[in-house]
PDB file of C-alpha atoms in Angstrom:
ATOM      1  CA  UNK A   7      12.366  -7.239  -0.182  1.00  0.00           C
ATOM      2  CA  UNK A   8      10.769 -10.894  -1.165  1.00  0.00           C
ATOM      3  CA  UNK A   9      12.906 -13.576  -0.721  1.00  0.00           C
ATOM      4  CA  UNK A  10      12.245 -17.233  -1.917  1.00  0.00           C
ATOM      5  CA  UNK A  11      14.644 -19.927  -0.353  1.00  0.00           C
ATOM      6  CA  UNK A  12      14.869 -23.096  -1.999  1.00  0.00           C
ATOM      7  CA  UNK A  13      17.469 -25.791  -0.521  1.00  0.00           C
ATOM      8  CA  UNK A  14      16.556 -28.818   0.655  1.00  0.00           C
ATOM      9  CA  UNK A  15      19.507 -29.048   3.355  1.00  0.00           C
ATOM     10  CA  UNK A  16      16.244 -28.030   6.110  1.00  0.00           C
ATOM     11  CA  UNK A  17      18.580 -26.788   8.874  1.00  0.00           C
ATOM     12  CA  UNK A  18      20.636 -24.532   6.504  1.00  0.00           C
ATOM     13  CA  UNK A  19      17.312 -23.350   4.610  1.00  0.00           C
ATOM     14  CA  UNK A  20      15.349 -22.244   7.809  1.00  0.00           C
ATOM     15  CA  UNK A  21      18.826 -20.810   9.384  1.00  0.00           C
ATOM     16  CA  UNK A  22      19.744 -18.920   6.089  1.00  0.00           C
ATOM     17  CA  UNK A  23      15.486 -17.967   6.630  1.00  0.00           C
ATOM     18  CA  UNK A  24      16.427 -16.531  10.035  1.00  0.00           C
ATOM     19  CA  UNK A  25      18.984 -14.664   9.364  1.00  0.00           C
ATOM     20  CA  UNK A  26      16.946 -12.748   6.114  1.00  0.00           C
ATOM     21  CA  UNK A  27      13.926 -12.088   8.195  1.00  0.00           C
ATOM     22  CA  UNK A  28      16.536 -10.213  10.981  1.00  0.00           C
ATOM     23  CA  UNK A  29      17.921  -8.235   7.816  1.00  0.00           C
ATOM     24  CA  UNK A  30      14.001  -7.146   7.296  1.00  0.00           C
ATOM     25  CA  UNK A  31      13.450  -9.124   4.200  1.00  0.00           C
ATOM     26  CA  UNK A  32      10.206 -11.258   3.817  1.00  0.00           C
ATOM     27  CA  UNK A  33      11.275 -14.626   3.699  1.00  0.00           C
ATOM     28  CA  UNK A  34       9.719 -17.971   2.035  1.00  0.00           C
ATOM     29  CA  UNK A  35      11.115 -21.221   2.659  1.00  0.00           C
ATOM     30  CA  UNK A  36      10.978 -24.591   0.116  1.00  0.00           C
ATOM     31  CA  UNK A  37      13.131 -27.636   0.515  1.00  0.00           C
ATOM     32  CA  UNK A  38      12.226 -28.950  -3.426  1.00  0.00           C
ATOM     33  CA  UNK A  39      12.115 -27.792  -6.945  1.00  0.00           C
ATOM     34  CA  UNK A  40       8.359 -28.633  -6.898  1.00  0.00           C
ATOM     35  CA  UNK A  41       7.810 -26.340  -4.811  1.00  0.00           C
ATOM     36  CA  UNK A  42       9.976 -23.788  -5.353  1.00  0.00           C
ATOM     37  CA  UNK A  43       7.924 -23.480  -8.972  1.00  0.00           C
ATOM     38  CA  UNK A  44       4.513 -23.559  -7.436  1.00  0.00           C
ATOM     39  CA  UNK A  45       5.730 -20.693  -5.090  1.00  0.00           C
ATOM     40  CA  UNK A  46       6.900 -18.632  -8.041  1.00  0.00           C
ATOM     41  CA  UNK A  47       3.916 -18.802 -10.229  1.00  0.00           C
ATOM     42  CA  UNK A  48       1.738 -17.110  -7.241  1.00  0.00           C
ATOM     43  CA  UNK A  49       4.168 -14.950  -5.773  1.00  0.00           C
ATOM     44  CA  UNK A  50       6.808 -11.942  -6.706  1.00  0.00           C
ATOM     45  CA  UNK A  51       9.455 -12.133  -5.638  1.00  0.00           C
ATOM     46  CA  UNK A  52      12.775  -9.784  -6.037  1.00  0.00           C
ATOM     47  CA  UNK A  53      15.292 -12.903  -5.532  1.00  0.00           C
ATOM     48  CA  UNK A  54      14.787 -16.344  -5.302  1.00  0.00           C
ATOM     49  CA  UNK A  55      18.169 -18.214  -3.276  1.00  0.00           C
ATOM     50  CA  UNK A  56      18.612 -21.407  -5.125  1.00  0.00           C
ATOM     51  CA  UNK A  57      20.109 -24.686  -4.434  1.00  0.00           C
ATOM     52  CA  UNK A  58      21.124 -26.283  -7.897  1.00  0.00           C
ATOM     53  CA  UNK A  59      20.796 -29.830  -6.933  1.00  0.00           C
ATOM     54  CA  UNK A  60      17.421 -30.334  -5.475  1.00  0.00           C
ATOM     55  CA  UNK A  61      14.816 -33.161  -5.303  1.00  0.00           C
ATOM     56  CA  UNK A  62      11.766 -33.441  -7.972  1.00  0.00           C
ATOM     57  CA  UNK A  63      12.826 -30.504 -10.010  1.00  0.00           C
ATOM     58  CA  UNK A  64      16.566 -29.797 -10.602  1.00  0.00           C
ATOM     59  CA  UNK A  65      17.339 -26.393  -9.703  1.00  0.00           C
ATOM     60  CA  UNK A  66      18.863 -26.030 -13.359  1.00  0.00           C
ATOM     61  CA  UNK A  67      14.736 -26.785 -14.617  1.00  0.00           C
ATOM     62  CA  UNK A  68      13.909 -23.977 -11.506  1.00  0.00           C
ATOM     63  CA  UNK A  69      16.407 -21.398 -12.674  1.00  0.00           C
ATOM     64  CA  UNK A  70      15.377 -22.140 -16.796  1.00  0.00           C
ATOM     65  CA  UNK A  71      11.658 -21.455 -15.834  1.00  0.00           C
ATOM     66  CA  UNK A  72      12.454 -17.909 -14.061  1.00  0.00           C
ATOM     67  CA  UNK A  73      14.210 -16.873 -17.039  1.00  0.00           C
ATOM     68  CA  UNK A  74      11.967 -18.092 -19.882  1.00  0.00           C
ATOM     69  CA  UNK A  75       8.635 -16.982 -17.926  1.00  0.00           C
ATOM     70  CA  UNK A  76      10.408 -13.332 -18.288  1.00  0.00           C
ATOM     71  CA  UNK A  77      10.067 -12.659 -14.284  1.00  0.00           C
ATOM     72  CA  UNK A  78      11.904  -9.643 -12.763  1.00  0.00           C
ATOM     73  CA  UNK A  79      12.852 -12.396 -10.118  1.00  0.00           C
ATOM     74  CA  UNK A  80      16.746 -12.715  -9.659  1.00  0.00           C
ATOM     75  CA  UNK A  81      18.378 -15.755  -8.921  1.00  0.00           C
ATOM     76  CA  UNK A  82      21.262 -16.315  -7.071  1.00  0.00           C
ATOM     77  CA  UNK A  83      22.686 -19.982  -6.967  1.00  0.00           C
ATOM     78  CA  UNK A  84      23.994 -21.419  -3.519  1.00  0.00           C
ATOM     79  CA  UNK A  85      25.651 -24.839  -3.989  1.00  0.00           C
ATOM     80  CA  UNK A  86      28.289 -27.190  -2.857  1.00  0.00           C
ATOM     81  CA  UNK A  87      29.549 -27.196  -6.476  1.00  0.00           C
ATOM     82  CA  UNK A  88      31.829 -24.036  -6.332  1.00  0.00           C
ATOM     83  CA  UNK A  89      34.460 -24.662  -9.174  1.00  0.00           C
ATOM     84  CA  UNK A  90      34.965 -22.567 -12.291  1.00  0.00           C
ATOM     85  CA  UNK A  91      33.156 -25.010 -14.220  1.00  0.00           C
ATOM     86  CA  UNK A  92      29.881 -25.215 -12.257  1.00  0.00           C
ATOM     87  CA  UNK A  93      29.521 -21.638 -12.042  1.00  0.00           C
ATOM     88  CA  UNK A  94      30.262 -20.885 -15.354  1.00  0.00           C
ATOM     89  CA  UNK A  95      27.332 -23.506 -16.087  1.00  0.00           C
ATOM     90  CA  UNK A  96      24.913 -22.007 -13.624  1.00  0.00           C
ATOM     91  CA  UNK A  97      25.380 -18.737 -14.695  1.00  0.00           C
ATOM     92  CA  UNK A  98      24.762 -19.612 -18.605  1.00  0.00           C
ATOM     93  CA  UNK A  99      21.326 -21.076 -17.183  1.00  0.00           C
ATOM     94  CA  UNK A 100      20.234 -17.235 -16.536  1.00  0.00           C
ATOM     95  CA  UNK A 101      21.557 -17.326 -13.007  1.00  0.00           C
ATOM     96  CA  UNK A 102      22.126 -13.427 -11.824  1.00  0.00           C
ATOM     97  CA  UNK A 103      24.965 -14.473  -9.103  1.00  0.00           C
ATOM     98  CA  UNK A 104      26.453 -17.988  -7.796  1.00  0.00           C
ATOM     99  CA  UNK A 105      27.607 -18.379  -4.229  1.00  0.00           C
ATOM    100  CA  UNK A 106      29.401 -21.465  -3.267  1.00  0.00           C
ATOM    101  CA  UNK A 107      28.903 -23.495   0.328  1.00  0.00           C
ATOM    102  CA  UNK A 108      29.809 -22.775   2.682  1.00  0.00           C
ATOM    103  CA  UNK A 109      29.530 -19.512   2.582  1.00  0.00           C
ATOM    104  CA  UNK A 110      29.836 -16.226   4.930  1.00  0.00           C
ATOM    105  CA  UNK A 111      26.374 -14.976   6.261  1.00  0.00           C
ATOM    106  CA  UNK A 112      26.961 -11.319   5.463  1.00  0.00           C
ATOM    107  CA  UNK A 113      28.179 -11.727   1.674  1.00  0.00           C
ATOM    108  CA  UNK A 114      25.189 -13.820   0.998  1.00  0.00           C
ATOM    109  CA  UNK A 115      23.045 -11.062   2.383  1.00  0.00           C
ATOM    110  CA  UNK A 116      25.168  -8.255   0.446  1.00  0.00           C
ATOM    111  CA  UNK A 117      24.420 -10.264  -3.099  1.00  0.00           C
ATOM    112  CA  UNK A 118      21.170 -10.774  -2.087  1.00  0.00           C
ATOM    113  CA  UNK A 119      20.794  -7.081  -1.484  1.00  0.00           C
ATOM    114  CA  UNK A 120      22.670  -6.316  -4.834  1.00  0.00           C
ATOM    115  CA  UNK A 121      20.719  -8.339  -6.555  1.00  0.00           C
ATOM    116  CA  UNK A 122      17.660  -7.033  -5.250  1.00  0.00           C
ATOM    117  CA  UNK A 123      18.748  -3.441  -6.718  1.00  0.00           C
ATOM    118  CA  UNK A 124      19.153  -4.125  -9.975  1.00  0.00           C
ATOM    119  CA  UNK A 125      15.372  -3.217 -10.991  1.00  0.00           C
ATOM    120  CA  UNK A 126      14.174  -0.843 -13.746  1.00  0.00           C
ATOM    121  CA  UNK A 127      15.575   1.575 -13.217  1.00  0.00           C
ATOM    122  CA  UNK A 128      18.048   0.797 -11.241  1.00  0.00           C
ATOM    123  CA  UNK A 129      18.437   1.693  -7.556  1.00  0.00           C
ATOM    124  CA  UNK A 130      20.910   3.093  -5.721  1.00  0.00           C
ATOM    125  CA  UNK A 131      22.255   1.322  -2.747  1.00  0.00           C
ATOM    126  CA  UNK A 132      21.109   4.166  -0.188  1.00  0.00           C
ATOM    127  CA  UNK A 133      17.700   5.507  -0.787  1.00  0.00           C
ATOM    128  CA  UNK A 134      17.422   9.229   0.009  1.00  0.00           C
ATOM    129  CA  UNK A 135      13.575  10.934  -0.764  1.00  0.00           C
ATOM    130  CA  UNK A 136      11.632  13.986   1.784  1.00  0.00           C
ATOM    131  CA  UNK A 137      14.296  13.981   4.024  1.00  0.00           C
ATOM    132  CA  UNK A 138      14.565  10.427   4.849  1.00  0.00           C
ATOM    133  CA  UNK A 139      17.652   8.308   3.697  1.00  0.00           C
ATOM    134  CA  UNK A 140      17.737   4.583   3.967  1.00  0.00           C
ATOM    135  CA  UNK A 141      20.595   2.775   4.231  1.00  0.00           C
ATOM    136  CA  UNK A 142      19.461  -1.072   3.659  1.00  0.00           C
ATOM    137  CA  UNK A 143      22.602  -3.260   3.813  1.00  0.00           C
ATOM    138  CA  UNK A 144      22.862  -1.446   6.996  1.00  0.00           C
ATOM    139  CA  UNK A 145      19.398  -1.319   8.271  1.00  0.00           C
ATOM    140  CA  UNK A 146      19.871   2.632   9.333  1.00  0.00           C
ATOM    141  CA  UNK A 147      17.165   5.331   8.777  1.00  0.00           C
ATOM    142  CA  UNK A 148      17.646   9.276   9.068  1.00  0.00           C
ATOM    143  CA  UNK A 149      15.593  12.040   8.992  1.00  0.00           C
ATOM    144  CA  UNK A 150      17.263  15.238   8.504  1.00  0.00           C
ATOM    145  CA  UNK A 151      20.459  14.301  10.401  1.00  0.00           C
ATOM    146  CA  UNK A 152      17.799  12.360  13.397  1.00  0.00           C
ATOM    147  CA  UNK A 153      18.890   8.652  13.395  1.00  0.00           C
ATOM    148  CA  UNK A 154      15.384   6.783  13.316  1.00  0.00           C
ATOM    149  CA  UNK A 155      15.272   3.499  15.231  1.00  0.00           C
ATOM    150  CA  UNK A 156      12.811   0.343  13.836  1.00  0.00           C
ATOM    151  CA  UNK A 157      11.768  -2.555  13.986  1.00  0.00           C
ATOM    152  CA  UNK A 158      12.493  -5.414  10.975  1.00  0.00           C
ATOM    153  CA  UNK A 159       9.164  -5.343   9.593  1.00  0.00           C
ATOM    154  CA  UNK A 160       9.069  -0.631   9.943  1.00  0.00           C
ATOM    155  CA  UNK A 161      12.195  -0.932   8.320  1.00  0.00           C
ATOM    156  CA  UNK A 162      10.976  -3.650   6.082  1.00  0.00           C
ATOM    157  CA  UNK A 163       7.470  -1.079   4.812  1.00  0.00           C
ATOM    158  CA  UNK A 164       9.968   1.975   4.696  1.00  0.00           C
ATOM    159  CA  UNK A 165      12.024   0.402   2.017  1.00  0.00           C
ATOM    160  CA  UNK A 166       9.333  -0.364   0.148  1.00  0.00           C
ATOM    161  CA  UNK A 167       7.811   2.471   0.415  1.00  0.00           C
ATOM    162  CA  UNK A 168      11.279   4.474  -0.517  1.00  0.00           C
ATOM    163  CA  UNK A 169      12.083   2.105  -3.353  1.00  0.00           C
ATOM    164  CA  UNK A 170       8.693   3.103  -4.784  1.00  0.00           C
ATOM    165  CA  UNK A 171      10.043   6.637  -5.620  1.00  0.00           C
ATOM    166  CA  UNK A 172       6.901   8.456  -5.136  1.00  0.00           C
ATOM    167  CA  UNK A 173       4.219   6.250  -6.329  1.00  0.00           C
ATOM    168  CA  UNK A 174       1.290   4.818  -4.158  1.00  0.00           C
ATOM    169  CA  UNK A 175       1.815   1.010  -2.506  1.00  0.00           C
ATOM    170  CA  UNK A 176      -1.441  -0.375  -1.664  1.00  0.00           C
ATOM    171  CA  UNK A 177      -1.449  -2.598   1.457  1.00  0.00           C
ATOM    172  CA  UNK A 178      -1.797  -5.821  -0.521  1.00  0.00           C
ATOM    173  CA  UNK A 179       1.469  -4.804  -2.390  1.00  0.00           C
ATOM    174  CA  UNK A 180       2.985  -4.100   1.071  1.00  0.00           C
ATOM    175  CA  UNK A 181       1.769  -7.329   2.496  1.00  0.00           C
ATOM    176  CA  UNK A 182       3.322  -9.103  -0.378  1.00  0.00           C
ATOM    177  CA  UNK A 183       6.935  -7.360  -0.007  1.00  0.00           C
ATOM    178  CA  UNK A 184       7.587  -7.109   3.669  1.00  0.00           C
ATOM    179  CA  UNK A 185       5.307  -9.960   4.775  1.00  0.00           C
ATOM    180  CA  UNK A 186       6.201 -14.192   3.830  1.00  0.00           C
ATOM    181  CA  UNK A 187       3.388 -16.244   2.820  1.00  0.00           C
ATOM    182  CA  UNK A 188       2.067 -16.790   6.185  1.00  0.00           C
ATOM    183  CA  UNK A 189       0.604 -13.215   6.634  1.00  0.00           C
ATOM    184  CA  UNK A 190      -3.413 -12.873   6.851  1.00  0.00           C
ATOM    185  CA  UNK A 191      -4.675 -11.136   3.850  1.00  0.00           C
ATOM    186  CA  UNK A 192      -7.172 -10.063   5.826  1.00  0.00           C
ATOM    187  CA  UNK A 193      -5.385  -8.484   8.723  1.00  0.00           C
ATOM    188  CA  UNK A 194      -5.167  -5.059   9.908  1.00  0.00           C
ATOM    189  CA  UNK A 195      -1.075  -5.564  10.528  1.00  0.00           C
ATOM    190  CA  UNK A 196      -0.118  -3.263   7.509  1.00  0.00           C
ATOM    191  CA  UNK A 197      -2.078  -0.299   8.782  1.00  0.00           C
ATOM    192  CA  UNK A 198      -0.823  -0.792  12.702  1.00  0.00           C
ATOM    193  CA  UNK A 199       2.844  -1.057  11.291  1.00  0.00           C
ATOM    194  CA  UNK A 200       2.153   1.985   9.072  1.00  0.00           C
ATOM    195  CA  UNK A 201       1.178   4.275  11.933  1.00  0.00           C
ATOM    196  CA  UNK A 202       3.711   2.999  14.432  1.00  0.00           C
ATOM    197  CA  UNK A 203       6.416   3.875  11.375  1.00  0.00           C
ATOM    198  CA  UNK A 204       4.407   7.441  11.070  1.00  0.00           C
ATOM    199  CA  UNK A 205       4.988   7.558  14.748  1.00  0.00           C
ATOM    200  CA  UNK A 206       8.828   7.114  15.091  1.00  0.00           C
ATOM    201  CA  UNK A 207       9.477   9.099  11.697  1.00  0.00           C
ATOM    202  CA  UNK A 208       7.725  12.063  12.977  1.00  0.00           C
ATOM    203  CA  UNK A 209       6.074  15.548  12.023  1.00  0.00           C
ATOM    204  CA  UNK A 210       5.487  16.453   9.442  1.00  0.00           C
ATOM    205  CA  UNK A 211       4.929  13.446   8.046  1.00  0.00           C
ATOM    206  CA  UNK A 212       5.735  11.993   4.974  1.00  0.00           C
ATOM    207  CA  UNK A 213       4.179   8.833   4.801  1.00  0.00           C
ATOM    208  CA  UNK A 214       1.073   9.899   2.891  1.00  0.00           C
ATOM    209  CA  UNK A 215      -2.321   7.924   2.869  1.00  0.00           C
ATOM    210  CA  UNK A 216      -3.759   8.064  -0.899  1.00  0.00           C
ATOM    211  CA  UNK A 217      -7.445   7.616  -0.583  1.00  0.00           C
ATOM    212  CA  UNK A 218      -8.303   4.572  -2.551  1.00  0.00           C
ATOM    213  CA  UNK A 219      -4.873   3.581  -3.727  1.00  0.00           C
ATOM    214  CA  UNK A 220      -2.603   2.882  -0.203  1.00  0.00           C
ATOM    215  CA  UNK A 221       0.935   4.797   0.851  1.00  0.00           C
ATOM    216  CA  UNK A 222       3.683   6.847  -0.748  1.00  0.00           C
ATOM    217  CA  UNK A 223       6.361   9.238   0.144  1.00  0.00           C
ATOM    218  CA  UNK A 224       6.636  12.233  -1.699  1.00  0.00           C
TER     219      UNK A 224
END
């Protein structure tokens, strides 16, 4: 899962940042609305985390632009402003889900995770295909009753892999989902994490090369 950040509180952005990347989810990190916009035009993401009063751009103008550009990006609002009122007004911006501060670490990662489910069409929260089921809000993988440990960014390739339901990922699609913006395009790291996952899955296996096109699971 891609996960944009935008507070500009640095210390709570980078440890909020931390604590994604440990959950497996590829994390990007802005501390103004400026930026947060310029990140969103050139990246996908599946949920942008957004603080409603930044600098430059408010994160009311932020939140606006996601939903008039049509993106399948969700946002969740985190701000100090938790009363009926203010979330009642974030939410009629387009907002998916509003989380007041301060907040407890594991709900913000369970609405972030719920939030990242609601695609077309939408996915189950434990992903089950050849065999394999994936638990994500748990970070557990089993293959036919074997509990499969891995590491964040395995796990991270395996979900999006499973949440492809069959069709083909190409490595630049997996570099843009489980890796943040500081990956090298031009790195072999998608193809050494996608044998070491072949590795601990084991035979047969089901993480299929398609000539041309990149991975899938059948």
């Amino acid at each position: 899962m891609r996960v944009l950040v935008v507070e500009d509180e640095q210390v709570l952005a980078d440890a909020v940042a931390t604590g994604l990347r440990r959950e497996s989810m590829a994390v990007d990190v802005v501390y103004d609305g400026d930026a947060a916009l310029e990140r969103i035009e050139v990246n996908d993401y599946d949920v942008v985390v957004l603080d409603r009063d930044l600098p430059l751009v408010h994160g009311d103008d932020v939140c606006r632009h996601v939903v008039s550009s049509g993106l399948a990006t969700r946002v969740l609002m985190l701000t100090a402003a938790g009363d009926v009122a203010d979330r009642v007004a974030g939410l009629t911006l387009g907002a998916d889900d509003y989380l007041a501060k301060p907040f407890a670490f594991p709900e913000l990662i369970a609405r972030i995770r719920a939030l990242g489910r609601r695609a077309v069409p939408a996915l189950p929260p434990v992903l089950e295909r050849s065999g394999l089921r994936v638990d994500p809000s748990r970070r557990e993988v089993v293959r036919d009753g074997r509990p499969v440990p891995l590491s964040p960014k395995e796990f991270a390739v395996l979900e999006v892999l499973m949440r492809a339901d069959g069709a083909a990922v190409s490595s630049e699609q997996l570099l843009e989902k489980a890796w943040d913006e500081n990956a090298d395009p031009f790195t072999n790291v998608v193809r050494v994490t996608v044998m070491t996952l072949r590795r601990k899955l084991g035979e047969p296996a089901v993480v299929l090369t398609v000539p041309g096109a990149g991975y899938r699971i059948p």
